Amino acid sequence: MELPPGPREDPCAWDDDSDPEPEPDPDAQAEAYVSRVLSPPQFGLAPLRAPPLSAPAAFSGAPEPRPTSKGPSVQFPGLLSLPPELLLEICAYLDARLVLHVLPRVCRALRDLVRDHVTWRLRAQRRVRAPYPVVEEEDFDWPAACIELEQHLSRWAEDGRWAEYFCLADGHFASIDSVLLLQGGTLCLSGSRDRNVNLWDLRQLGVEPSRVLVKALGTQKNSTHKGWVWSLAALDHRVCSGSWDSTVKLWDMAADGQQFGEIKGKAAVLCLSYRPDILVTGTYDKKVTVYDPRAGPALLKSRRLHSSAVLALLADDRHIISGSEDHTLVVFDRRANSVLQRLQVGPAQGLEGPGLHVAQPELLYPSSLPQLDSYLLCMSYQEPQLWAGDNQGLLHVFANREGCFQLVRTFDVGHRSQITGIKHSLGALYTTSTDKTIRVHVPTDPPRTICTRSHHNVLNGICAEGNLVVAASGGLSLEVWRLQA
């Protein structure tokens, strides 16, 4: 006798199985489930109804399904199942420092991905979308370059909207011609035509404005020097100042700025370079002079390397590099104690490929050589790249290739007159000019200007360290930008 279906019964529920006894082979049923990815037969379940995705959990104890269903997640957990290209795409949205320092601790696969310099090269090129760097060596530090680039782009995003600006106008009563940051940007020194070197505590910016200016260095009644202060250089806590009074004075910032030495020369000191074993001066009388700051300081040697005033100078362990109003750049070999190169740029044949002339030292009497159309006023060196600004508003890039400097690029970055200051690093480039602007660039080929600030007077130099950028103004002030930390 057939019974009518109850109000909650499904008439099709009995179509597939009229026998209430369970299947005799549960293992076979489990294997069939795994192969079909369906729920096992159950009383009261229509065959066409798909079970919830969580249904397999009811059979997690079966011997065969566990290794089959769980295996892939063990071998390729989470993100690591993705292709490397997608992993790199995800990492591109993370801070470069986190990627470099944290991800390698997660697992070996991420460590290998992060340690591959190709990863960082692709990341950098994606950020700048231009040839970078201008000069590349075999051991170029791509991770450090990426960190600097991204930090620089972030700090000056939206035309520098997030940079705090301060104008320090109470301290000098004449044009400021040199500026120097110390101790990671916490302290600043400025040299002025009022003959003073002022010490500033930039930690007080926005906190105690009256305490930003600390004092003028020196014990003289009226000023630090007896002539205009034209140049500053530092080594750790020791600082030197060069003046038109033909002296170089040495100061110990660890001893509250006390003077600990003085060099009396015969001509105005226009540029300086301070190394652990040497102190180098470039002077108005066309000479480059080397002193030992550890002894006296004691005079080591003085050479007339140019036929006009020495305007820019820097030194490293192997070279002393000087630029002059005579339109030459001289590379002096410290170890050989002789001139290694005298570089001269021929007439510019467009900015893409300037000419280069390199002569041997014995053929180098300056008056016999063709001269530059311009001369260098400032330099910034991070091996192997030497960036220099000239009196026509152009930037020149030289490459140190196995001890030989070569001019590789000349750029017009938008300045209309002399470039008076330059600061170059792996990921940042700053320039100042007598056209009353400071320009912030990305050091690509060619440099990309991301921010320009106009001033009411000429700008005579720039220094950048930590999250501080300071420019020296002919309008008696220091122009300061504090960037996001």
CSV table of C-alpha atoms in Angstrom, one decimal:
chain,number,residue,atom,x,y,z
A,1,MET,CA,0.0,0.0,0.0
A,2,GLU,CA,1.5,3.3,-1.1
A,3,LEU,CA,1.4,6.0,1.5
A,4,PRO,CA,0.8,9.6,0.5
A,5,PRO,CA,3.8,11.9,1.1
A,6,GLY,CA,3.8,13.8,4.3
A,7,PRO,CA,3.9,17.6,4.3
A,8,ARG,CA,7.7,17.7,4.9
A,9,GLU,CA,8.7,14.8,2.8
A,10,ASP,CA,10.2,14.9,-0.6
A,11,PRO,CA,8.6,12.3,-3.0
A,12,CYS,CA,11.9,12.0,-4.9
A,13,ALA,CA,13.9,11.2,-1.8
A,14,TRP,CA,13.2,7.5,-2.1
A,15,ASP,CA,13.7,7.2,-5.9
A,16,ASP,CA,17.5,6.4,-5.8
A,17,ASP,CA,17.5,4.1,-2.7
A,18,SER,CA,14.7,2.1,-1.3
A,19,ASP,CA,16.9,0.2,1.0
A,20,PRO,CA,17.6,2.0,4.3
A,21,GLU,CA,20.7,-0.1,5.0
A,22,PRO,CA,24.1,1.8,4.6
A,23,GLU,CA,26.5,1.0,1.8
A,24,PRO,CA,28.7,-2.0,2.6
A,25,ASP,CA,32.0,-0.3,1.4
A,26,PRO,CA,32.6,3.1,2.9
A,27,ASP,CA,36.1,3.4,1.5
A,28,ALA,CA,34.8,3.0,-2.0
A,29,GLN,CA,32.2,5.7,-1.3
A,30,ALA,CA,34.9,8.1,0.0
A,31,GLU,CA,37.1,7.5,-3.1
A,32,ALA,CA,34.0,8.2,-5.3
A,33,TYR,CA,33.5,11.4,-3.4
A,34,VAL,CA,37.0,12.7,-3.9
A,35,SER,CA,36.9,11.9,-7.6
A,36,ARG,CA,33.6,13.7,-8.1
A,37,VAL,CA,34.1,16.5,-5.5
A,38,LEU,CA,30.5,15.8,-4.4
A,39,SER,CA,28.9,15.0,-1.1
A,40,PRO,CA,28.4,11.3,-0.3
A,41,PRO,CA,25.0,9.7,-0.8
A,42,GLN,CA,22.7,10.6,2.0
A,43,PHE,CA,19.1,9.7,2.7
A,44,GLY,CA,16.8,12.6,1.9
A,45,LEU,CA,19.2,14.4,-0.5
A,46,ALA,CA,18.3,14.8,-4.2
A,47,PRO,CA,21.1,13.8,-6.5
A,48,LEU,CA,21.1,17.1,-8.4
A,49,ARG,CA,21.5,19.3,-5.4
A,50,ALA,CA,25.1,20.5,-4.8
A,51,PRO,CA,26.3,20.3,-1.2
A,52,PRO,CA,27.8,23.3,0.6
A,53,LEU,CA,31.6,23.8,0.0
A,54,SER,CA,32.2,23.0,3.7
A,55,ALA,CA,30.7,19.5,3.4
A,56,PRO,CA,34.1,17.7,2.9
A,57,ALA,CA,35.0,18.5,6.5
A,58,ALA,CA,32.6,15.8,7.6
A,59,PHE,CA,34.9,13.2,6.0
A,60,SER,CA,38.3,14.7,6.9
A,61,GLY,CA,39.1,11.5,8.8
A,62,ALA,CA,39.0,9.3,5.7
A,63,PRO,CA,42.5,7.9,4.9
A,64,GLU,CA,42.6,8.8,1.2
A,65,PRO,CA,41.0,12.2,1.0
A,66,ARG,CA,43.3,14.0,3.4
A,67,PRO,CA,46.6,13.8,1.5
A,68,THR,CA,44.7,14.5,-1.8
A,69,SER,CA,42.7,17.5,-0.7
A,70,LYS,CA,45.2,19.1,1.7
A,71,GLY,CA,48.5,18.3,-0.2
A,72,PRO,CA,48.7,21.4,-2.5
A,73,SER,CA,48.2,23.9,0.4
A,74,VAL,CA,51.2,22.4,2.2
A,75,GLN,CA,53.5,22.5,-0.8
A,76,PHE,CA,52.5,25.9,-2.0
A,77,PRO,CA,51.1,27.8,1.0
A,78,GLY,CA,49.2,31.0,0.3
A,79,LEU,CA,51.0,33.7,-1.8
A,80,LEU,CA,53.9,31.3,-2.7
A,81,SER,CA,51.6,29.5,-5.0
A,82,LEU,CA,51.6,32.6,-7.2
A,83,PRO,CA,54.0,33.2,-10.1
A,84,PRO,CA,57.0,35.4,-9.2
A,85,GLU,CA,55.6,38.1,-11.4
A,86,LEU,CA,52.5,38.4,-9.3
A,87,LEU,CA,54.6,38.3,-6.1
A,88,LEU,CA,56.7,41.2,-7.3
A,89,GLU,CA,53.5,43.1,-8.2
A,90,ILE,CA,52.2,42.6,-4.7
A,91,CYS,CA,55.6,43.6,-3.2
A,92,ALA,CA,55.5,46.8,-5.3
A,93,TYR,CA,52.8,48.1,-3.0
A,94,LEU,CA,54.9,47.5,0.1
A,95,ASP,CA,57.5,49.9,1.5
A,96,ALA,CA,60.9,49.0,0.1
A,97,ARG,CA,62.5,48.9,3.6
A,98,LEU,CA,59.9,46.4,4.7
A,99,VAL,CA,60.4,44.2,1.6
A,100,LEU,CA,64.2,44.3,2.1
A,101,HIS,CA,64.4,43.7,5.9
A,102,VAL,CA,61.2,41.8,6.9
A,103,LEU,CA,60.2,39.5,4.0
A,104,PRO,CA,63.5,37.6,4.0
A,105,ARG,CA,62.6,36.4,7.5
A,106,VAL,CA,59.3,34.9,6.5
A,107,CYS,CA,60.6,32.0,4.4
A,108,ARG,CA,63.4,30.9,2.1
A,109,ALA,CA,61.4,31.5,-1.1
A,110,LEU,CA,60.8,35.2,-0.2
A,111,ARG,CA,64.4,35.5,0.9
A,112,ASP,CA,65.7,34.4,-2.5
A,113,LEU,CA,63.3,36.6,-4.3
A,114,VAL,CA,64.3,39.7,-2.3
A,115,ARG,CA,68.0,39.0,-2.5
A,116,ASP,CA,67.9,38.9,-6.3
A,117,HIS,CA,69.1,42.3,-7.6
A,118,VAL,CA,67.0,41.9,-10.7
A,119,THR,CA,64.0,42.3,-8.4
A,120,TRP,CA,65.2,45.7,-7.3
A,121,ARG,CA,66.3,46.8,-10.7
A,122,LEU,CA,62.8,46.2,-12.1
A,123,ARG,CA,61.3,47.9,-9.1
A,124,ALA,CA,63.5,51.0,-9.6
A,125,GLN,CA,62.8,51.2,-13.3
A,126,ARG,CA,59.1,50.9,-12.7
A,127,ARG,CA,59.3,53.8,-10.2
A,128,VAL,CA,61.2,56.3,-12.4
A,129,ARG,CA,60.3,55.1,-15.9
A,130,ALA,CA,63.5,56.4,-17.3
A,131,PRO,CA,67.1,55.3,-17.8
A,132,TYR,CA,68.6,54.9,-14.3
A,133,PRO,CA,71.3,55.3,-13.0
A,134,VAL,CA,73.2,57.7,-15.3
A,135,VAL,CA,76.4,55.8,-14.5
A,136,GLU,CA,76.1,52.1,-13.4
A,137,GLU,CA,78.8,49.9,-12.0
A,138,GLU,CA,78.8,46.2,-11.6
A,139,ASP,CA,78.1,46.2,-7.8
A,140,PHE,CA,75.5,49.0,-8.0
A,141,ASP,CA,73.4,48.8,-4.8
A,142,TRP,CA,69.9,48.4,-6.2
A,143,PRO,CA,68.1,47.8,-2.9
A,144,ALA,CA,69.6,51.0,-1.3
A,145,ALA,CA,68.8,52.9,-4.5
A,146,CYS,CA,65.2,51.8,-4.5
A,147,ILE,CA,64.8,52.8,-0.9
A,148,GLU,CA,66.2,56.3,-1.5
A,149,LEU,CA,64.2,56.8,-4.7
A,150,GLU,CA,60.9,55.9,-3.2
A,151,GLN,CA,61.6,57.9,-0.1
A,152,HIS,CA,62.6,60.9,-2.2
A,153,LEU,CA,59.5,60.6,-4.4
A,154,SER,CA,57.3,60.3,-1.4
A,155,ARG,CA,58.7,63.3,0.4
A,156,TRP,CA,58.4,65.6,-2.6
A,157,ALA,CA,55.1,64.2,-3.9
A,158,GLU,CA,52.5,66.7,-5.1
A,159,ASP,CA,55.1,69.4,-5.7
A,160,GLY,CA,56.5,69.1,-2.1
A,161,ARG,CA,53.1,69.7,-0.5
A,162,TRP,CA,54.1,67.8,2.6
A,163,ALA,CA,57.5,69.4,3.2
A,164,GLU,CA,57.6,71.9,6.1
A,165,TYR,CA,59.2,75.2,5.2
A,166,PHE,CA,61.1,77.5,7.6
A,167,CYS,CA,62.9,80.8,6.9
A,168,LEU,CA,65.7,81.6,9.3
A,169,ALA,CA,66.2,85.3,8.7
A,170,ASP,CA,67.5,86.4,12.0
A,171,GLY,CA,71.2,85.6,12.3
A,172,HIS,CA,73.2,87.2,9.5
A,173,PHE,CA,73.2,90.7,8.2
A,174,ALA,CA,74.8,90.0,4.8
A,175,SER,CA,74.6,87.3,2.1
A,176,ILE,CA,75.0,83.7,3.1
A,177,ASP,CA,77.4,81.9,0.8
A,178,SER,CA,77.9,78.5,2.4
A,179,VAL,CA,75.9,76.0,4.4
A,180,LEU,CA,76.7,72.7,6.1
A,181,LEU,CA,74.5,70.1,7.9
A,182,LEU,CA,76.0,68.1,10.8
A,183,GLN,CA,75.0,65.2,12.9
A,184,GLY,CA,72.3,63.8,10.6
A,185,GLY,CA,70.8,67.2,10.0
A,186,THR,CA,70.2,68.2,13.7
A,187,LEU,CA,72.8,71.0,13.5
A,188,CYS,CA,73.6,73.5,10.8
A,189,LEU,CA,76.5,75.9,10.1
A,190,SER,CA,76.2,78.9,7.8
A,191,GLY,CA,79.0,81.1,6.5
A,192,SER,CA,78.3,84.7,5.5
A,193,ARG,CA,79.7,87.9,4.1
A,194,ASP,CA,79.1,89.4,7.5
A,195,ARG,CA,82.3,87.4,8.4
A,196,ASN,CA,80.5,85.0,10.8
A,197,VAL,CA,80.0,81.3,11.0
A,198,ASN,CA,76.7,80.7,12.8
A,199,LEU,CA,75.6,77.5,14.5
A,200,TRP,CA,71.9,76.5,14.3
A,201,ASP,CA,70.0,73.8,16.2
A,202,LEU,CA,67.4,72.6,13.8
A,203,ARG,CA,65.8,70.4,16.4
A,204,GLN,CA,64.2,73.5,17.7
A,205,LEU,CA,62.3,74.3,14.5
A,206,GLY,CA,58.7,74.7,15.2
A,207,VAL,CA,59.4,74.1,18.9
A,208,GLU,CA,61.4,77.0,20.3
A,209,PRO,CA,62.1,79.4,17.5
A,210,SER,CA,64.2,81.6,19.8
A,211,ARG,CA,66.6,78.7,20.4
A,212,VAL,CA,67.3,77.8,16.8
A,213,LEU,CA,70.2,80.2,16.5
A,214,VAL,CA,72.8,79.0,19.0
A,215,LYS,CA,75.7,81.3,18.5
A,216,ALA,CA,78.5,82.6,16.2
A,217,LEU,CA,81.7,80.6,16.3
A,218,GLY,CA,84.9,82.2,17.5
A,219,THR,CA,86.0,84.4,20.2
A,220,GLN,CA,86.8,87.5,18.2
A,221,LYS,CA,84.9,90.6,19.3
A,222,ASN,CA,82.9,91.2,16.2
A,223,SER,CA,83.1,88.2,13.9
A,224,THR,CA,84.4,84.6,13.3
A,225,HIS,CA,86.8,85.7,10.5
A,226,LYS,CA,88.2,89.0,9.2
A,227,GLY,CA,86.8,88.4,5.7
A,228,TRP,CA,83.8,86.9,4.0
A,229,VAL,CA,83.3,83.2,4.9
A,230,TRP,CA,83.1,81.4,1.6
A,231,SER,CA,83.4,77.7,2.3
A,232,LEU,CA,82.7,75.1,5.0
A,233,ALA,CA,83.7,71.4,5.3
A,234,ALA,CA,83.4,68.8,8.1
A,235,LEU,CA,84.7,65.4,9.3
A,236,ASP,CA,82.6,63.9,12.0
A,237,HIS,CA,82.5,66.6,14.8
A,238,ARG,CA,85.4,68.6,13.4
A,239,VAL,CA,84.6,71.5,11.1
A,240,CYS,CA,86.7,73.9,9.1
A,241,SER,CA,85.8,77.3,7.6
A,242,GLY,CA,87.6,79.1,4.8
A,243,SER,CA,87.5,82.8,4.3
A,244,TRP,CA,88.6,85.7,2.0
A,245,ASP,CA,91.0,86.6,4.9
A,246,SER,CA,93.2,83.8,3.6
A,247,THR,CA,92.7,81.7,6.7
A,248,VAL,CA,91.2,78.3,7.5
A,249,LYS,CA,89.9,77.9,11.0
A,250,LEU,CA,89.2,74.5,12.7
A,251,TRP,CA,86.3,74.0,15.1
A,252,ASP,CA,85.5,71.1,17.5
A,253,MET,CA,81.7,70.8,17.7
A,254,ALA,CA,82.0,68.1,20.4
A,255,ALA,CA,83.6,70.9,22.6
A,256,ASP,CA,80.8,73.4,22.1
A,257,GLY,CA,82.4,74.7,18.9
A,258,GLN,CA,85.8,75.7,20.3
A,259,GLN,CA,88.5,76.6,17.9
A,260,PHE,CA,91.4,74.1,17.9
A,261,GLY,CA,93.5,75.2,14.9
A,262,GLU,CA,94.2,77.8,12.3
A,263,ILE,CA,95.9,77.8,8.9
A,264,LYS,CA,97.2,81.1,7.6
A,265,GLY,CA,97.5,81.1,3.8
A,266,LYS,CA,98.4,83.7,1.2
A,267,ALA,CA,95.2,83.9,-0.8
A,268,ALA,CA,91.4,83.7,-0.3
A,269,VAL,CA,90.1,80.2,0.5
A,270,LEU,CA,87.3,79.5,-1.9
A,271,CYS,CA,86.7,75.7,-1.4
A,272,LEU,CA,87.6,73.0,1.1
A,273,SER,CA,87.6,69.2,1.4
A,274,TYR,CA,88.2,67.5,4.8
A,275,ARG,CA,89.3,63.9,5.0
A,276,PRO,CA,90.7,61.8,8.0
A,277,ASP,CA,94.3,62.2,6.8
A,278,ILE,CA,94.2,65.4,4.7
A,279,LEU,CA,92.6,68.9,4.6
A,280,VAL,CA,92.6,70.3,1.1
A,281,THR,CA,92.1,73.9,0.1
A,282,GLY,CA,91.4,75.6,-3.2
A,283,THR,CA,92.5,79.2,-3.3
A,284,TYR,CA,92.2,82.3,-5.4
A,285,ASP,CA,95.9,82.1,-6.3
A,286,LYS,CA,95.2,79.1,-8.6
A,287,LYS,CA,96.6,76.5,-6.1
A,288,VAL,CA,95.5,73.3,-4.5
A,289,THR,CA,97.1,72.9,-1.1
A,290,VAL,CA,97.2,69.8,1.1
A,291,TYR,CA,97.6,69.9,4.9
A,292,ASP,CA,97.7,67.2,7.6
A,293,PRO,CA,95.0,68.1,10.1
A,294,ARG,CA,96.4,65.7,12.6
A,295,ALA,CA,99.7,67.6,13.0
A,296,GLY,CA,99.3,71.2,13.6
A,297,PRO,CA,97.9,71.2,10.9
A,298,ALA,CA,101.1,70.8,8.9
A,299,LEU,CA,101.6,71.8,5.2
A,300,LEU,CA,102.2,68.8,3.1
A,301,LYS,CA,102.3,70.2,-0.5
A,302,SER,CA,100.9,73.0,-2.6
A,303,ARG,CA,100.5,72.8,-6.4
A,304,ARG,CA,99.5,75.3,-8.9
A,305,LEU,CA,97.2,73.1,-10.9
A,306,HIS,CA,95.2,75.8,-12.7
A,307,SER,CA,95.7,79.1,-14.5
A,308,SER,CA,92.9,80.8,-12.6
A,309,ALA,CA,91.0,80.6,-9.3
A,310,VAL,CA,90.1,77.2,-7.9
A,311,LEU,CA,86.3,77.3,-7.4
A,312,ALA,CA,85.3,73.7,-6.6
A,313,LEU,CA,87.1,70.9,-4.8
A,314,LEU,CA,86.6,67.4,-3.4
A,315,ALA,CA,88.8,64.5,-2.4
A,316,ASP,CA,88.6,60.8,-1.7
A,317,ASP,CA,91.2,58.1,-0.7
A,318,ARG,CA,92.8,58.2,-4.2
A,319,HIS,CA,92.1,61.5,-5.9
A,320,ILE,CA,91.9,65.2,-5.4
A,321,ILE,CA,89.5,66.8,-8.0
A,322,SER,CA,89.4,70.5,-8.6
A,323,GLY,CA,87.4,72.7,-10.9
A,324,SER,CA,88.6,76.2,-11.9
A,325,GLU,CA,87.6,79.4,-13.6
A,326,ASP,CA,90.2,78.4,-16.3
A,327,HIS,CA,87.5,76.0,-17.7
A,328,THR,CA,89.3,72.8,-16.6
A,329,LEU,CA,88.7,69.9,-14.3
A,330,VAL,CA,91.9,68.4,-12.9
A,331,VAL,CA,92.2,65.0,-11.3
A,332,PHE,CA,95.3,64.6,-9.0
A,333,ASP,CA,96.5,61.1,-8.1
A,334,ARG,CA,97.3,61.2,-4.4
A,335,ARG,CA,99.3,58.0,-4.5
A,336,ALA,CA,101.4,58.9,-7.5
A,337,ASN,CA,101.6,62.5,-6.4
A,338,SER,CA,101.0,63.7,-9.9
A,339,VAL,CA,98.3,65.0,-12.2
A,340,LEU,CA,96.3,62.0,-13.6
A,341,GLN,CA,94.0,63.9,-15.9
A,342,ARG,CA,93.0,67.3,-17.1
A,343,LEU,CA,89.5,67.2,-18.5
A,344,GLN,CA,88.0,69.7,-20.9
A,345,VAL,CA,84.7,69.6,-22.6
A,346,GLY,CA,84.7,70.7,-26.2
A,347,PRO,CA,82.0,72.9,-27.8
A,348,ALA,CA,78.7,71.3,-26.9
A,349,GLN,CA,77.2,69.4,-29.9
A,350,GLY,CA,73.8,69.3,-28.4
A,351,LEU,CA,73.2,68.2,-24.8
A,352,GLU,CA,73.0,64.5,-25.7
A,353,GLY,CA,76.7,64.0,-26.6
A,354,PRO,CA,79.1,66.7,-25.5
A,355,GLY,CA,82.7,66.4,-26.6
A,356,LEU,CA,85.5,65.3,-24.4
A,357,HIS,CA,89.2,66.1,-24.5
A,358,VAL,CA,91.7,64.2,-22.2
A,359,ALA,CA,95.4,65.0,-22.5
A,360,GLN,CA,98.4,63.6,-20.9
A,361,PRO,CA,99.9,65.5,-17.9
A,362,GLU,CA,103.1,66.3,-19.7
A,363,LEU,CA,101.1,68.0,-22.5
A,364,LEU,CA,98.9,70.0,-20.1
A,365,TYR,CA,100.1,73.5,-19.8
A,366,PRO,CA,96.7,75.2,-19.3
A,367,SER,CA,97.3,78.1,-21.6
A,368,SER,CA,97.9,75.8,-24.6
A,369,LEU,CA,94.6,73.8,-24.2
A,370,PRO,CA,91.2,74.6,-25.7
A,371,GLN,CA,88.9,76.0,-23.0
A,372,LEU,CA,85.4,75.1,-21.9
A,373,ASP,CA,82.5,77.3,-22.9
A,374,SER,CA,81.8,77.2,-19.2
A,375,TYR,CA,83.5,76.5,-15.9
A,376,LEU,CA,82.4,74.4,-12.9
A,377,LEU,CA,81.2,76.1,-9.7
A,378,CYS,CA,80.1,73.1,-7.5
A,379,MET,CA,80.5,69.4,-7.4
A,380,SER,CA,79.0,66.3,-5.7
A,381,TYR,CA,80.7,62.9,-5.8
A,382,GLN,CA,79.4,59.5,-4.9
A,383,GLU,CA,81.7,57.0,-6.6
A,384,PRO,CA,81.6,56.4,-9.5
A,385,GLN,CA,79.4,59.4,-10.4
A,386,LEU,CA,80.7,63.0,-10.2
A,387,TRP,CA,78.0,65.6,-10.8
A,388,ALA,CA,79.0,69.2,-11.4
A,389,GLY,CA,77.2,72.5,-12.0
A,390,ASP,CA,78.6,75.2,-14.2
A,391,ASN,CA,78.2,79.0,-14.7
A,392,GLN,CA,75.8,78.5,-17.6
A,393,GLY,CA,73.2,76.6,-15.6
A,394,LEU,CA,74.1,73.1,-17.0
A,395,LEU,CA,74.9,69.9,-15.2
A,396,HIS,CA,77.8,67.7,-16.2
A,397,VAL,CA,78.2,64.0,-15.2
A,398,PHE,CA,81.6,62.4,-15.1
A,399,ALA,CA,82.1,58.6,-14.6
A,400,ASN,CA,85.1,57.2,-12.7
A,401,ARG,CA,85.9,54.1,-14.7
A,402,GLU,CA,88.9,52.2,-13.3
A,403,GLY,CA,90.5,55.4,-12.0
A,404,CYS,CA,89.8,57.4,-15.2
A,405,PHE,CA,87.2,60.1,-15.2
A,406,GLN,CA,85.1,60.5,-18.4
A,407,LEU,CA,82.4,63.0,-19.2
A,408,VAL,CA,79.3,61.0,-20.0
A,409,ARG,CA,76.4,63.4,-20.0
A,410,THR,CA,75.5,67.1,-20.0
A,411,PHE,CA,72.0,68.1,-18.9
A,412,ASP,CA,69.9,71.2,-19.0
A,413,VAL,CA,67.7,71.0,-15.9
A,414,GLY,CA,65.9,74.3,-16.3
A,415,HIS,CA,68.2,76.8,-14.6
A,416,ARG,CA,68.8,80.1,-16.4
A,417,SER,CA,72.0,81.1,-14.8
A,418,GLN,CA,74.9,79.7,-12.6
A,419,ILE,CA,74.3,76.5,-10.7
A,420,THR,CA,75.7,77.4,-7.3
A,421,GLY,CA,75.0,74.3,-5.3
A,422,ILE,CA,74.5,70.6,-6.0
A,423,LYS,CA,73.8,67.6,-3.8
A,424,HIS,CA,73.6,64.1,-5.5
A,425,SER,CA,72.9,60.7,-3.9
A,426,LEU,CA,71.7,57.4,-5.1
A,427,GLY,CA,68.0,58.5,-5.2
A,428,ALA,CA,68.0,62.3,-4.9
A,429,LEU,CA,69.3,65.3,-6.7
A,430,TYR,CA,69.1,69.0,-5.5
A,431,THR,CA,70.4,72.1,-7.3
A,432,THR,CA,70.4,75.8,-6.5
A,433,SER,CA,71.1,78.7,-8.8
A,434,THR,CA,71.5,82.5,-9.1
A,435,ASP,CA,68.2,82.4,-11.0
A,436,LYS,CA,66.6,82.4,-7.5
A,437,THR,CA,65.3,78.8,-7.6
A,438,ILE,CA,66.0,75.5,-5.9
A,439,ARG,CA,65.1,72.5,-8.0
A,440,VAL,CA,64.4,69.0,-6.8
A,441,HIS,CA,65.1,66.2,-9.2
A,442,VAL,CA,65.2,62.4,-9.7
A,443,PRO,CA,68.7,61.5,-10.8
A,444,THR,CA,67.7,59.7,-14.0
A,445,ASP,CA,69.0,60.2,-17.6
A,446,PRO,CA,67.9,63.0,-18.1
A,447,PRO,CA,67.1,64.2,-14.6
A,448,ARG,CA,63.4,64.6,-13.9
A,449,THR,CA,62.4,67.8,-12.0
A,450,ILE,CA,59.7,67.0,-9.4
A,451,CYS,CA,59.6,70.3,-7.5
A,452,THR,CA,60.7,73.9,-8.0
A,453,ARG,CA,60.8,76.5,-5.3
A,454,SER,CA,61.3,80.2,-6.2
A,455,HIS,CA,63.0,82.7,-3.8
A,456,HIS,CA,63.2,86.4,-3.7
A,457,ASN,CA,67.0,86.4,-4.0
A,458,VAL,CA,69.9,84.4,-5.4
A,459,LEU,CA,70.6,81.0,-3.8
A,460,ASN,CA,74.3,80.3,-3.1
A,461,GLY,CA,74.5,76.7,-2.1
A,462,ILE,CA,72.6,73.7,-0.7
A,463,CYS,CA,73.0,70.9,1.7
A,464,ALA,CA,70.8,67.8,2.4
A,465,GLU,CA,71.1,65.3,5.1
A,466,GLY,CA,68.6,63.1,6.9
A,467,ASN,CA,65.2,64.7,6.5
A,468,LEU,CA,66.5,68.3,6.2
A,469,VAL,CA,67.3,70.4,3.1
A,470,VAL,CA,68.9,73.8,3.7
A,471,ALA,CA,69.8,76.4,1.1
A,472,ALA,CA,72.0,79.5,1.6
A,473,SER,CA,70.3,82.7,0.4
A,474,GLY,CA,71.7,86.0,-0.8
A,475,GLY,CA,68.8,87.5,1.0
A,476,LEU,CA,70.4,87.0,4.4
A,477,SER,CA,68.4,83.9,5.3
A,478,LEU,CA,68.6,80.2,5.5
A,479,GLU,CA,65.8,78.4,3.6
A,480,VAL,CA,64.9,75.1,5.3
A,481,TRP,CA,62.7,72.3,4.3
A,482,ARG,CA,61.9,69.5,6.8
A,483,LEU,CA,60.7,66.4,5.1
A,484,GLN,CA,58.7,63.5,6.3
A,485,ALA,CA,60.8,61.2,8.4
